[in-house]
PDB file of C-alpha atoms in Angstrom:
ATOM      1  CA  MET T   1     -66.949  66.671  21.997  1.00 44.00           C
ATOM      2  CA  LYS T   2     -65.143  63.329  21.685  1.00 49.00           C
ATOM      3  CA  PRO T   3     -62.080  62.843  19.460  1.00 52.00           C
ATOM      4  CA  ARG T   4     -61.874  59.928  17.046  1.00 58.00           C
ATOM      5  CA  TYR T   5     -60.011  57.007  18.616  1.00 59.00           C
ATOM      6  CA  ASN T   6     -56.436  56.641  17.373  1.00 61.00           C
ATOM      7  CA  ALA T   7     -54.235  54.120  19.189  1.00 62.00           C
ATOM      8  CA  GLU T   8     -51.127  55.344  17.329  1.00 62.00           C
ATOM      9  CA  VAL T   9     -51.464  58.824  18.777  1.00 57.00           C
ATOM     10  CA  ASN T  10     -53.323  59.325  22.039  1.00 54.00           C
ATOM     11  CA  GLY T  11     -56.302  56.993  22.311  1.00 53.00           C
ATOM     12  CA  HIS T  12     -59.284  59.133  23.305  1.00 48.00           C
ATOM     13  CA  TRP T  13     -57.287  61.818  25.098  1.00 51.00           C
ATOM     14  CA  MET T  14     -57.986  65.456  24.449  1.00 51.00           C
ATOM     15  CA  CYS T  15     -56.749  68.420  26.477  1.00 54.00           C
ATOM     16  CA  ASP T  16     -58.981  71.310  27.567  1.00 57.00           C
ATOM     17  CA  GLU T  17     -57.275  73.585  25.029  1.00 60.00           C
ATOM     18  CA  GLY T  18     -58.113  71.146  22.246  1.00 59.00           C
ATOM     19  CA  ARG T  19     -61.787  71.153  23.182  1.00 62.00           C
ATOM     20  CA  ASN T  20     -62.005  74.885  22.457  1.00 64.00           C
ATOM     21  CA  THR T  21     -60.126  75.050  19.171  1.00 68.00           C
ATOM     22  CA  TYR T  22     -63.182  74.498  16.989  1.00 71.00           C
ATOM     23  CA  LYS T  23     -64.943  77.779  17.831  1.00 80.00           C
ATOM     24  CA  TYR T  24     -63.187  79.909  15.205  1.00 85.00           C
ATOM     25  CA  VAL T  25     -64.640  77.769  12.390  1.00 90.00           C
ATOM     26  CA  ASN T  26     -68.130  79.209  13.036  1.00 92.00           C
ATOM     27  CA  ALA T  27     -69.539  81.595  10.431  1.00 93.00           C
ATOM     28  CA  ALA T  28     -69.523  84.610  12.758  1.00 93.00           C
ATOM     29  CA  HIS T  29     -65.706  84.646  12.749  1.00 93.00           C
ATOM     30  CA  ARG T  30     -65.158  83.915   9.072  1.00 96.00           C
ATOM     31  CA  LEU T  31     -64.285  85.730   5.862  1.00 97.00           C
ATOM     32  CA  LYS T  32     -67.120  85.233   3.376  1.00 97.00           C
ATOM     33  CA  LYS T  33     -65.834  87.174   0.335  1.00 98.00           C
ATOM     34  CA  VAL T  34     -62.533  88.589  -0.836  1.00 98.00           C
ATOM     35  CA  LYS T  35     -61.851  91.663   1.278  1.00 98.00           C
ATOM     36  CA  ALA T  36     -59.893  94.033  -0.948  1.00 98.00           C
ATOM     37  CA  GLY T  37     -58.379  97.452  -0.321  1.00 97.00           C
ATOM     38  CA  GLN T  38     -56.317  99.164   2.336  1.00 94.00           C
ATOM     39  CA  SER T  39     -56.710 101.246   5.489  1.00 93.00           C
ATOM     40  CA  GLY T  40     -60.025 103.148   5.409  1.00 90.00           C
ATOM     41  CA  ASP T  41     -61.076 101.808   2.007  1.00 95.00           C
ATOM     42  CA  TRP T  42     -62.200  98.166   1.911  1.00 97.00           C
ATOM     43  CA  SER T  43     -64.640  96.429  -0.418  1.00 97.00           C
ATOM     44  CA  GLN T  44     -66.184  92.948  -0.598  1.00 97.00           C
ATOM     45  CA  GLU T  45     -65.509  91.166  -3.903  1.00 98.00           C
ATOM     46  CA  GLU T  46     -66.683  87.864  -5.382  1.00 96.00           C
ATOM     47  CA  VAL T  47     -64.143  85.152  -4.618  1.00 96.00           C
ATOM     48  CA  PHE T  48     -63.650  83.379  -7.954  1.00 95.00           C
ATOM     49  CA  PRO T  49     -63.321  86.295 -10.441  1.00 96.00           C
ATOM     50  CA  GLU T  50     -61.358  88.476  -8.022  1.00 97.00           C
ATOM     51  CA  THR T  51     -58.809  85.753  -7.263  1.00 98.00           C
ATOM     52  CA  MET T  52     -58.367  84.998 -10.978  1.00 97.00           C
ATOM     53  CA  LYS T  53     -57.841  88.694 -11.702  1.00 97.00           C
ATOM     54  CA  LEU T  54     -55.317  88.844  -8.883  1.00 97.00           C
ATOM     55  CA  GLY T  55     -53.517  85.845 -10.373  1.00 97.00           C
ATOM     56  CA  GLU T  56     -52.830  87.677 -13.642  1.00 98.00           C
ATOM     57  CA  LYS T  57     -50.945  90.422 -11.801  1.00 97.00           C
ATOM     58  CA  PHE T  58     -49.168  87.995  -9.480  1.00 98.00           C
ATOM     59  CA  ARG T  59     -47.953  85.760 -12.327  1.00 98.00           C
ATOM     60  CA  ALA T  60     -46.844  88.737 -14.392  1.00 98.00           C
ATOM     61  CA  ALA T  61     -44.729  90.068 -11.519  1.00 97.00           C
ATOM     62  CA  ALA T  62     -43.186  86.639 -10.873  1.00 97.00           C
ATOM     63  CA  GLU T  63     -42.415  86.029 -14.552  1.00 96.00           C
ATOM     64  CA  LYS T  64     -40.772  89.434 -14.815  1.00 97.00           C
ATOM     65  CA  ASN T  65     -38.710  88.997 -11.632  1.00 98.00           C
ATOM     66  CA  PRO T  66     -39.201  86.097  -9.179  1.00 97.00           C
ATOM     67  CA  GLU T  67     -37.098  87.999  -6.645  1.00 96.00           C
ATOM     68  CA  SER T  68     -39.902  90.566  -6.380  1.00 97.00           C
ATOM     69  CA  ILE T  69     -42.152  87.964  -4.713  1.00 97.00           C
ATOM     70  CA  ALA T  70     -42.030  86.836  -1.069  1.00 97.00           C
ATOM     71  CA  VAL T  71     -44.050  84.034   0.523  1.00 98.00           C
ATOM     72  CA  LEU T  72     -44.721  83.739   4.271  1.00 97.00           C
ATOM     73  CA  VAL T  73     -46.022  80.310   5.313  1.00 96.00           C
ATOM     74  CA  THR T  74     -47.617  78.855   8.451  1.00 95.00           C
ATOM     75  CA  GLY T  75     -47.811  75.125   9.215  1.00 93.00           C
ATOM     76  CA  GLN T  76     -51.620  75.113   9.172  1.00 93.00           C
ATOM     77  CA  TYR T  77     -52.363  73.599   5.764  1.00 96.00           C
ATOM     78  CA  THR T  78     -52.494  69.986   4.593  1.00 97.00           C
ATOM     79  CA  ASN T  79     -49.705  67.977   2.969  1.00 97.00           C
ATOM     80  CA  GLU T  80     -51.663  67.953  -0.275  1.00 98.00           C
ATOM     81  CA  GLU T  81     -52.125  71.724  -0.184  1.00 98.00           C
ATOM     82  CA  PHE T  82     -48.446  72.373   0.510  1.00 98.00           C
ATOM     83  CA  LYS T  83     -47.352  70.062  -2.326  1.00 98.00           C
ATOM     84  CA  ASN T  84     -49.637  71.758  -4.844  1.00 98.00           C
ATOM     85  CA  PHE T  85     -48.739  75.250  -3.635  1.00 98.00           C
ATOM     86  CA  PHE T  86     -44.964  74.854  -3.769  1.00 98.00           C
ATOM     87  CA  GLU T  87     -45.105  73.171  -7.167  1.00 98.00           C
ATOM     88  CA  PHE T  88     -46.747  76.378  -8.399  1.00 98.00           C
ATOM     89  CA  VAL T  89     -44.849  79.065  -6.504  1.00 98.00           C
ATOM     90  CA  ALA T  90     -41.383  77.541  -6.098  1.00 97.00           C
ATOM     91  CA  ASP T  91     -41.126  75.188  -9.092  1.00 97.00           C
ATOM     92  CA  GLU T  92     -43.148  76.991 -11.781  1.00 97.00           C
ATOM     93  CA  LEU T  93     -42.729  80.649 -10.813  1.00 98.00           C
ATOM     94  CA  LYS T  94     -39.175  80.115  -9.427  1.00 97.00           C
ATOM     95  CA  VAL T  95     -39.856  82.082  -6.240  1.00 97.00           C
ATOM     96  CA  LYS T  96     -36.993  81.636  -3.766  1.00 96.00           C
ATOM     97  CA  ASN T  97     -37.996  84.086  -1.029  1.00 96.00           C
ATOM     98  CA  ILE T  98     -40.007  81.644   1.101  1.00 97.00           C
ATOM     99  CA  PHE T  99     -40.198  82.219   4.848  1.00 96.00           C
ATOM    100  CA  HIS T 100     -41.571  80.129   7.733  1.00 94.00           C
ATOM    101  CA  TRP T 101     -43.784  81.996  10.201  1.00 93.00           C
ATOM    102  CA  ILE T 102     -43.286  80.187  13.523  1.00 89.00           C
ATOM    103  CA  ASN T 103     -46.026  81.075  15.984  1.00 82.00           C
ATOM    104  CA  ASN T 104     -43.978  81.174  19.235  1.00 73.00           C
ATOM    105  CA  PRO T 105     -40.293  80.477  18.535  1.00 69.00           C
ATOM    106  CA  GLU T 106     -39.227  80.736  22.191  1.00 68.00           C
ATOM    107  CA  LYS T 107     -41.599  77.877  23.172  1.00 70.00           C
ATOM    108  CA  PHE T 108     -41.833  76.040  19.858  1.00 63.00           C
ATOM    109  CA  ASP T 109     -40.037  72.893  21.037  1.00 67.00           C
ATOM    110  CA  ASP T 110     -41.660  72.749  24.489  1.00 60.00           C
ATOM    111  CA  PHE T 111     -43.559  69.599  25.546  1.00 61.00           C
ATOM    112  CA  ASP T 112     -45.335  68.888  28.844  1.00 57.00           C
ATOM    113  CA  GLY T 113     -44.632  65.159  28.530  1.00 55.00           C
ATOM    114  CA  LEU T 114     -48.272  64.285  27.950  1.00 53.00           C
ATOM    115  CA  LEU T 115     -50.255  66.341  25.432  1.00 60.00           C
ATOM    116  CA  LEU T 116     -49.322  70.018  25.140  1.00 64.00           C
ATOM    117  CA  ARG T 117     -46.615  71.199  22.749  1.00 66.00           C
ATOM    118  CA  GLY T 118     -45.282  74.656  22.046  1.00 59.00           C
ATOM    119  CA  ASP T 119     -45.868  74.088  18.330  1.00 69.00           C
ATOM    120  CA  LYS T 120     -49.615  74.682  17.921  1.00 75.00           C
ATOM    121  CA  ASN T 121     -49.635  73.973  14.184  1.00 82.00           C
ATOM    122  CA  PRO T 122     -51.039  70.678  12.879  1.00 87.00           C
ATOM    123  CA  ASN T 123     -48.552  70.294  10.036  1.00 92.00           C
ATOM    124  CA  THR T 124     -45.167  71.847  10.763  1.00 92.00           C
ATOM    125  CA  TYR T 125     -43.500  68.511   9.967  1.00 92.00           C
ATOM    126  CA  GLY T 126     -45.289  68.212   6.613  1.00 94.00           C
ATOM    127  CA  LEU T 127     -44.388  71.781   5.697  1.00 95.00           C
ATOM    128  CA  LYS T 128     -40.700  71.266   6.427  1.00 94.00           C
ATOM    129  CA  GLU T 129     -40.650  67.967   4.527  1.00 94.00           C
ATOM    130  CA  GLU T 130     -42.150  69.627   1.455  1.00 94.00           C
ATOM    131  CA  MET T 131     -39.520  72.375   1.543  1.00 93.00           C
ATOM    132  CA  LYS T 132     -36.510  70.066   2.045  1.00 91.00           C
ATOM    133  CA  SER T 133     -35.983  69.393  -1.651  1.00 88.00           C
ATOM    134  CA  ARG T 134     -36.247  73.126  -2.350  1.00 91.00           C
ATOM    135  CA  GLY T 135     -33.475  74.173  -0.018  1.00 88.00           C
ATOM    136  CA  GLY T 136     -35.567  75.033   3.035  1.00 89.00           C
ATOM    137  CA  PHE T 137     -36.652  78.459   4.205  1.00 93.00           C
ATOM    138  CA  LYS T 138     -34.897  81.786   4.211  1.00 91.00           C
ATOM    139  CA  SER T 139     -34.515  83.461   7.601  1.00 87.00           C
ATOM    140  CA  LEU T 140     -37.198  85.834   8.846  1.00 86.00           C
ATOM    141  CA  GLU T 141     -34.482  88.440   9.399  1.00 86.00           C
ATOM    142  CA  ASP T 142     -34.091  88.589   5.608  1.00 86.00           C
ATOM    143  CA  LEU T 143     -37.815  89.262   5.253  1.00 89.00           C
ATOM    144  CA  GLN T 144     -37.746  92.020   7.848  1.00 86.00           C
ATOM    145  CA  GLY T 145     -34.814  93.714   6.156  1.00 86.00           C
ATOM    146  CA  LYS T 146     -36.169  93.513   2.603  1.00 90.00           C
ATOM    147  CA  MET T 147     -39.946  93.839   2.972  1.00 92.00           C
ATOM    148  CA  SER T 148     -40.134  97.184   1.161  1.00 90.00           C
ATOM    149  CA  GLN T 149     -38.343  95.672  -1.867  1.00 92.00           C
ATOM    150  CA  PHE T 150     -41.066  93.119  -2.637  1.00 96.00           C
ATOM    151  CA  GLU T 151     -43.784  93.839  -5.187  1.00 96.00           C
ATOM    152  CA  TRP T 152     -45.977  91.090  -3.731  1.00 97.00           C
ATOM    153  CA  VAL T 153     -46.041  89.299  -0.394  1.00 97.00           C
ATOM    154  CA  LEU T 154     -48.234  86.192  -0.329  1.00 98.00           C
ATOM    155  CA  VAL T 155     -49.132  85.019   3.192  1.00 98.00           C
ATOM    156  CA  LEU T 156     -50.489  81.557   3.976  1.00 98.00           C
ATOM    157  CA  GLY T 157     -52.025  82.967   7.116  1.00 94.00           C
ATOM    158  CA  PRO T 158     -52.945  81.087  10.275  1.00 92.00           C
ATOM    159  CA  GLU T 159     -56.306  79.366  10.422  1.00 90.00           C
ATOM    160  CA  ASN T 160     -56.270  79.384  14.236  1.00 88.00           C
ATOM    161  CA  GLN T 161     -55.121  82.945  14.877  1.00 90.00           C
ATOM    162  CA  SER T 162     -55.321  82.651  18.662  1.00 83.00           C
ATOM    163  CA  GLN T 163     -52.092  80.618  18.599  1.00 82.00           C
ATOM    164  CA  PHE T 164     -50.095  83.414  16.919  1.00 88.00           C
ATOM    165  CA  PRO T 165     -49.226  86.017  19.581  1.00 88.00           C
ATOM    166  CA  ASP T 166     -47.091  87.948  17.080  1.00 90.00           C
ATOM    167  CA  LEU T 167     -49.952  88.420  14.598  1.00 92.00           C
ATOM    168  CA  LYS T 168     -50.030  92.214  14.918  1.00 93.00           C
ATOM    169  CA  GLU T 169     -46.239  92.386  14.686  1.00 92.00           C
ATOM    170  CA  LYS T 170     -46.278  90.493  11.366  1.00 92.00           C
ATOM    171  CA  VAL T 171     -49.148  92.621  10.036  1.00 93.00           C
ATOM    172  CA  ASP T 172     -47.237  95.802  10.913  1.00 92.00           C
ATOM    173  CA  LEU T 173     -44.263  94.419   8.983  1.00 92.00           C
ATOM    174  CA  LEU T 174     -46.492  93.870   5.935  1.00 93.00           C
ATOM    175  CA  SER T 175     -47.248  97.607   5.831  1.00 90.00           C
ATOM    176  CA  GLN T 176     -43.858  98.042   4.166  1.00 91.00           C
ATOM    177  CA  ALA T 177     -44.794  95.776   1.229  1.00 93.00           C
ATOM    178  CA  LYS T 178     -46.157  97.127  -2.045  1.00 95.00           C
ATOM    179  CA  SER T 179     -49.018  94.582  -2.325  1.00 97.00           C
ATOM    180  CA  VAL T 180     -50.256  91.800  -0.029  1.00 97.00           C
ATOM    181  CA  ILE T 181     -52.270  88.615  -0.591  1.00 98.00           C
ATOM    182  CA  TRP T 182     -53.455  87.205   2.734  1.00 98.00           C
ATOM    183  CA  LEU T 183     -55.056  83.756   2.872  1.00 98.00           C
ATOM    184  CA  SER T 184     -57.070  82.997   5.999  1.00 97.00           C
ATOM    185  CA  ALA T 185     -60.319  81.382   7.054  1.00 96.00           C
ATOM    186  CA  CYS T 186     -61.121  84.111   9.563  1.00 95.00           C
ATOM    187  CA  GLU T 187     -61.516  87.854   9.722  1.00 95.00           C
ATOM    188  CA  THR T 188     -58.263  89.530  10.735  1.00 94.00           C
ATOM    189  CA  PRO T 189     -59.038  92.939  12.310  1.00 94.00           C
ATOM    190  CA  GLU T 190     -55.317  93.699  12.547  1.00 94.00           C
ATOM    191  CA  LEU T 191     -55.248  94.002   8.740  1.00 95.00           C
ATOM    192  CA  ASP T 192     -57.852  96.792   8.663  1.00 93.00           C
ATOM    193  CA  ALA T 193     -55.212  99.467   9.242  1.00 92.00           C
ATOM    194  CA  LEU T 194     -52.778  98.052   6.666  1.00 93.00           C
ATOM    195  CA  ARG T 195     -51.540 100.738   4.282  1.00 91.00           C
ATOM    196  CA  ALA T 196     -50.425  98.334   1.563  1.00 93.00           C
ATOM    197  CA  PRO T 197     -53.055  97.318  -1.044  1.00 95.00           C
ATOM    198  CA  THR T 198     -54.299  93.970   0.264  1.00 97.00           C
ATOM    199  CA  HIS T 199     -56.526  91.085  -0.812  1.00 98.00           C
ATOM    200  CA  GLN T 200     -57.834  88.835   1.970  1.00 98.00           C
ATOM    201  CA  ILE T 201     -59.008  85.533   0.471  1.00 98.00           C
ATOM    202  CA  PRO T 202     -61.405  83.293   2.464  1.00 98.00           C
ATOM    203  CA  MET T 203     -60.075  79.794   3.123  1.00 98.00           C
ATOM    204  CA  LYS T 204     -61.697  76.567   4.251  1.00 97.00           C
ATOM    205  CA  THR T 205     -61.015  75.281   7.758  1.00 96.00           C
ATOM    206  CA  TYR T 206     -59.964  71.753   8.646  1.00 92.00           C
ATOM    207  CA  ILE T 207     -63.594  70.637   9.020  1.00 92.00           C
ATOM    208  CA  GLU T 208     -64.471  71.779   5.478  1.00 95.00           C
ATOM    209  CA  LYS T 209     -61.824  69.916   3.494  1.00 95.00           C
ATOM    210  CA  GLU T 210     -59.996  66.610   3.362  1.00 96.00           C
ATOM    211  CA  GLY T 211     -56.328  65.723   3.279  1.00 97.00           C
ATOM    212  CA  SER T 212     -53.589  64.762   5.703  1.00 96.00           C
ATOM    213  CA  PHE T 213     -51.344  66.228   8.375  1.00 94.00           C
ATOM    214  CA  THR T 214     -47.982  64.834   9.525  1.00 93.00           C
ATOM    215  CA  ASN T 215     -47.397  64.918  13.267  1.00 87.00           C
ATOM    216  CA  PHE T 216     -44.141  65.559  15.124  1.00 83.00           C
ATOM    217  CA  LYS T 217     -43.155  61.870  14.834  1.00 86.00           C
ATOM    218  CA  GLY T 218     -43.618  61.820  11.062  1.00 89.00           C
ATOM    219  CA  LEU T 219     -46.921  59.928  11.274  1.00 91.00           C
ATOM    220  CA  VAL T 220     -49.241  60.888   8.399  1.00 93.00           C
ATOM    221  CA  GLN T 221     -52.885  61.078   9.465  1.00 91.00           C
ATOM    222  CA  GLU T 222     -55.701  61.470   6.955  1.00 93.00           C
ATOM    223  CA  PHE T 223     -59.002  63.193   7.633  1.00 91.00           C
ATOM    224  CA  LYS T 224     -62.268  63.734   5.744  1.00 93.00           C
ATOM    225  CA  ARG T 225     -64.499  66.748   5.248  1.00 94.00           C
ATOM    226  CA  GLY T 226     -67.044  67.074   8.028  1.00 91.00           C
ATOM    227  CA  THR T 227     -69.293  69.893   6.860  1.00 93.00           C
ATOM    228  CA  THR T 228     -69.382  73.195   4.965  1.00 94.00           C
ATOM    229  CA  VAL T 229     -69.687  76.500   6.816  1.00 95.00           C
ATOM    230  CA  ILE T 230     -68.706  79.115   4.203  1.00 95.00           C
ATOM    231  CA  GLU T 231     -69.772  78.206   0.672  1.00 93.00           C
ATOM    232  CA  ASP T 232     -67.223  80.325  -1.219  1.00 94.00           C
ATOM    233  CA  ALA T 233     -64.223  79.597   1.018  1.00 97.00           C
ATOM    234  CA  LEU T 234     -61.360  77.946  -0.886  1.00 97.00           C
ATOM    235  CA  THR T 235     -58.845  75.201  -0.322  1.00 97.00           C
ATOM    236  CA  LEU T 236     -55.244  76.106  -1.077  1.00 98.00           C
ATOM    237  CA  GLN T 237     -55.428  73.924  -4.211  1.00 98.00           C
ATOM    238  CA  GLU T 238     -58.362  76.039  -5.423  1.00 97.00           C
ATOM    239  CA  VAL T 239     -56.460  79.254  -4.737  1.00 98.00           C
ATOM    240  CA  VAL T 240     -53.537  77.919  -6.784  1.00 98.00           C
ATOM    241  CA  ALA T 241     -55.850  76.972  -9.657  1.00 97.00           C
ATOM    242  CA  LEU T 242     -57.386  80.460  -9.725  1.00 97.00           C
ATOM    243  CA  LEU T 243     -53.995  82.186  -9.473  1.00 98.00           C
ATOM    244  CA  ARG T 244     -52.887  80.055 -12.431  1.00 97.00           C
ATOM    245  CA  GLY T 245     -55.864  81.417 -14.374  1.00 95.00           C
ATOM    246  CA  HIS T 246     -57.923  78.207 -14.347  1.00 94.00           C
ATOM    247  CA  GLU T 247     -61.667  78.544 -14.031  1.00 89.00           C
ATOM    248  CA  LEU T 248     -63.384  76.468 -11.348  1.00 86.00           C
ATOM    249  CA  ASP T 249     -66.872  74.982 -11.519  1.00 80.00           C
ATOM    250  CA  TYR T 250     -68.569  76.583  -8.538  1.00 72.00           C
ATOM    251  CA  ARG T 251     -72.053  75.278  -9.338  1.00 70.00           C
ATOM    252  CA  ASN T 252     -71.686  71.952  -7.529  1.00 70.00           C
ATOM    253  CA  ARG T 253     -69.704  73.054  -4.502  1.00 76.00           C
ATOM    254  CA  PRO T 254     -70.717  71.681  -1.070  1.00 75.00           C
ATOM    255  CA  GLN T 255     -73.411  73.821   0.529  1.00 77.00           C
ATOM    256  CA  PRO T 256     -73.671  74.881   4.182  1.00 81.00           C
ATOM    257  CA  ILE T 257     -76.159  72.901   6.230  1.00 71.00           C
ATOM    258  CA  GLY T 258     -79.412  74.850   6.493  1.00 65.00           C
ATOM    259  CA  GLY T 259     -80.430  75.893   9.993  1.00 56.00           C
ATOM    260  CA  THR T 260     -79.220  74.674  13.359  1.00 53.00           C
ATOM    261  CA  LYS T 261     -80.250  71.413  14.936  1.00 56.00           C
ATOM    262  CA  LYS T 262     -82.360  72.023  18.040  1.00 57.00           C
ATOM    263  CA  ASN T 263     -82.894  69.792  21.033  1.00 55.00           C
ATOM    264  CA  HIS T 264     -83.453  70.143  24.753  1.00 52.00           C
ATOM    265  CA  PHE T 265     -79.777  70.738  25.500  1.00 53.00           C
ATOM    266  CA  THR T 266     -79.238  73.488  22.907  1.00 52.00           C
ATOM    267  CA  ASN T 267     -82.379  75.219  24.153  1.00 52.00           C
ATOM    268  CA  VAL T 268     -81.046  75.139  27.711  1.00 55.00           C
ATOM    269  CA  ARG T 269     -77.446  76.184  27.100  1.00 55.00           C
ATOM    270  CA  GLY T 270     -77.755  78.153  23.837  1.00 55.00           C
ATOM    271  CA  GLN T 271     -75.295  78.030  20.928  1.00 53.00           C
ATOM    272  CA  LEU T 272     -71.679  77.026  21.502  1.00 53.00           C
TER     273      LEU T 272
END
């Protein structure tokens, strides 16, 4: 696995940790449909109609009382996704209870002087920039103290869950909410015991979409879609469209590549 050359960032360098980050994008680890329900009672629902139906309830609650909605955000989505999302939630629905889920706050600003940083999110800078004009984030202490007061908690969950050591802690906190919408590319076993009615919506990974991330220096870097792994997984823009009540044309969506390429080396070592 060889990274694309980028003289502005790190040439061809890649750390050992970086070489292993792709594994969670494989189909075996992924959400394929909307997983709806609560502890002991889960069902698999079609992505497009279920998300639209969910949007009707979410919008109605926000229009009645924006203070009844909370949003918990990770820095794992693109600049374009964040812009579209906050225009909907913060600007249109007037939601103010927006919280930043930092994966490891005690090591967040660490740097080894070469490659490794405590912040394992690709777009923390872009997320903070998008929220600047909206007054920034509320403190997580406020979320912990008021969780039971929220009708809906919408979570822009982590794509790379291995970098969030407090995942179970945050899921346990969500048990106090009345209803939860959890966006994530991958299955999240920690949610299976959640008592609150929950909808887990399958999201695309970084290799299945295009957009840009902003690194710690403020350098915007664009990337293109590489392939499709899960046909019905959504971008955040598509989630927003469905929550708004807009129908999407799913007939011409990118399809997963059929089969696995075989050669001498894959026969010898097996699948990655």
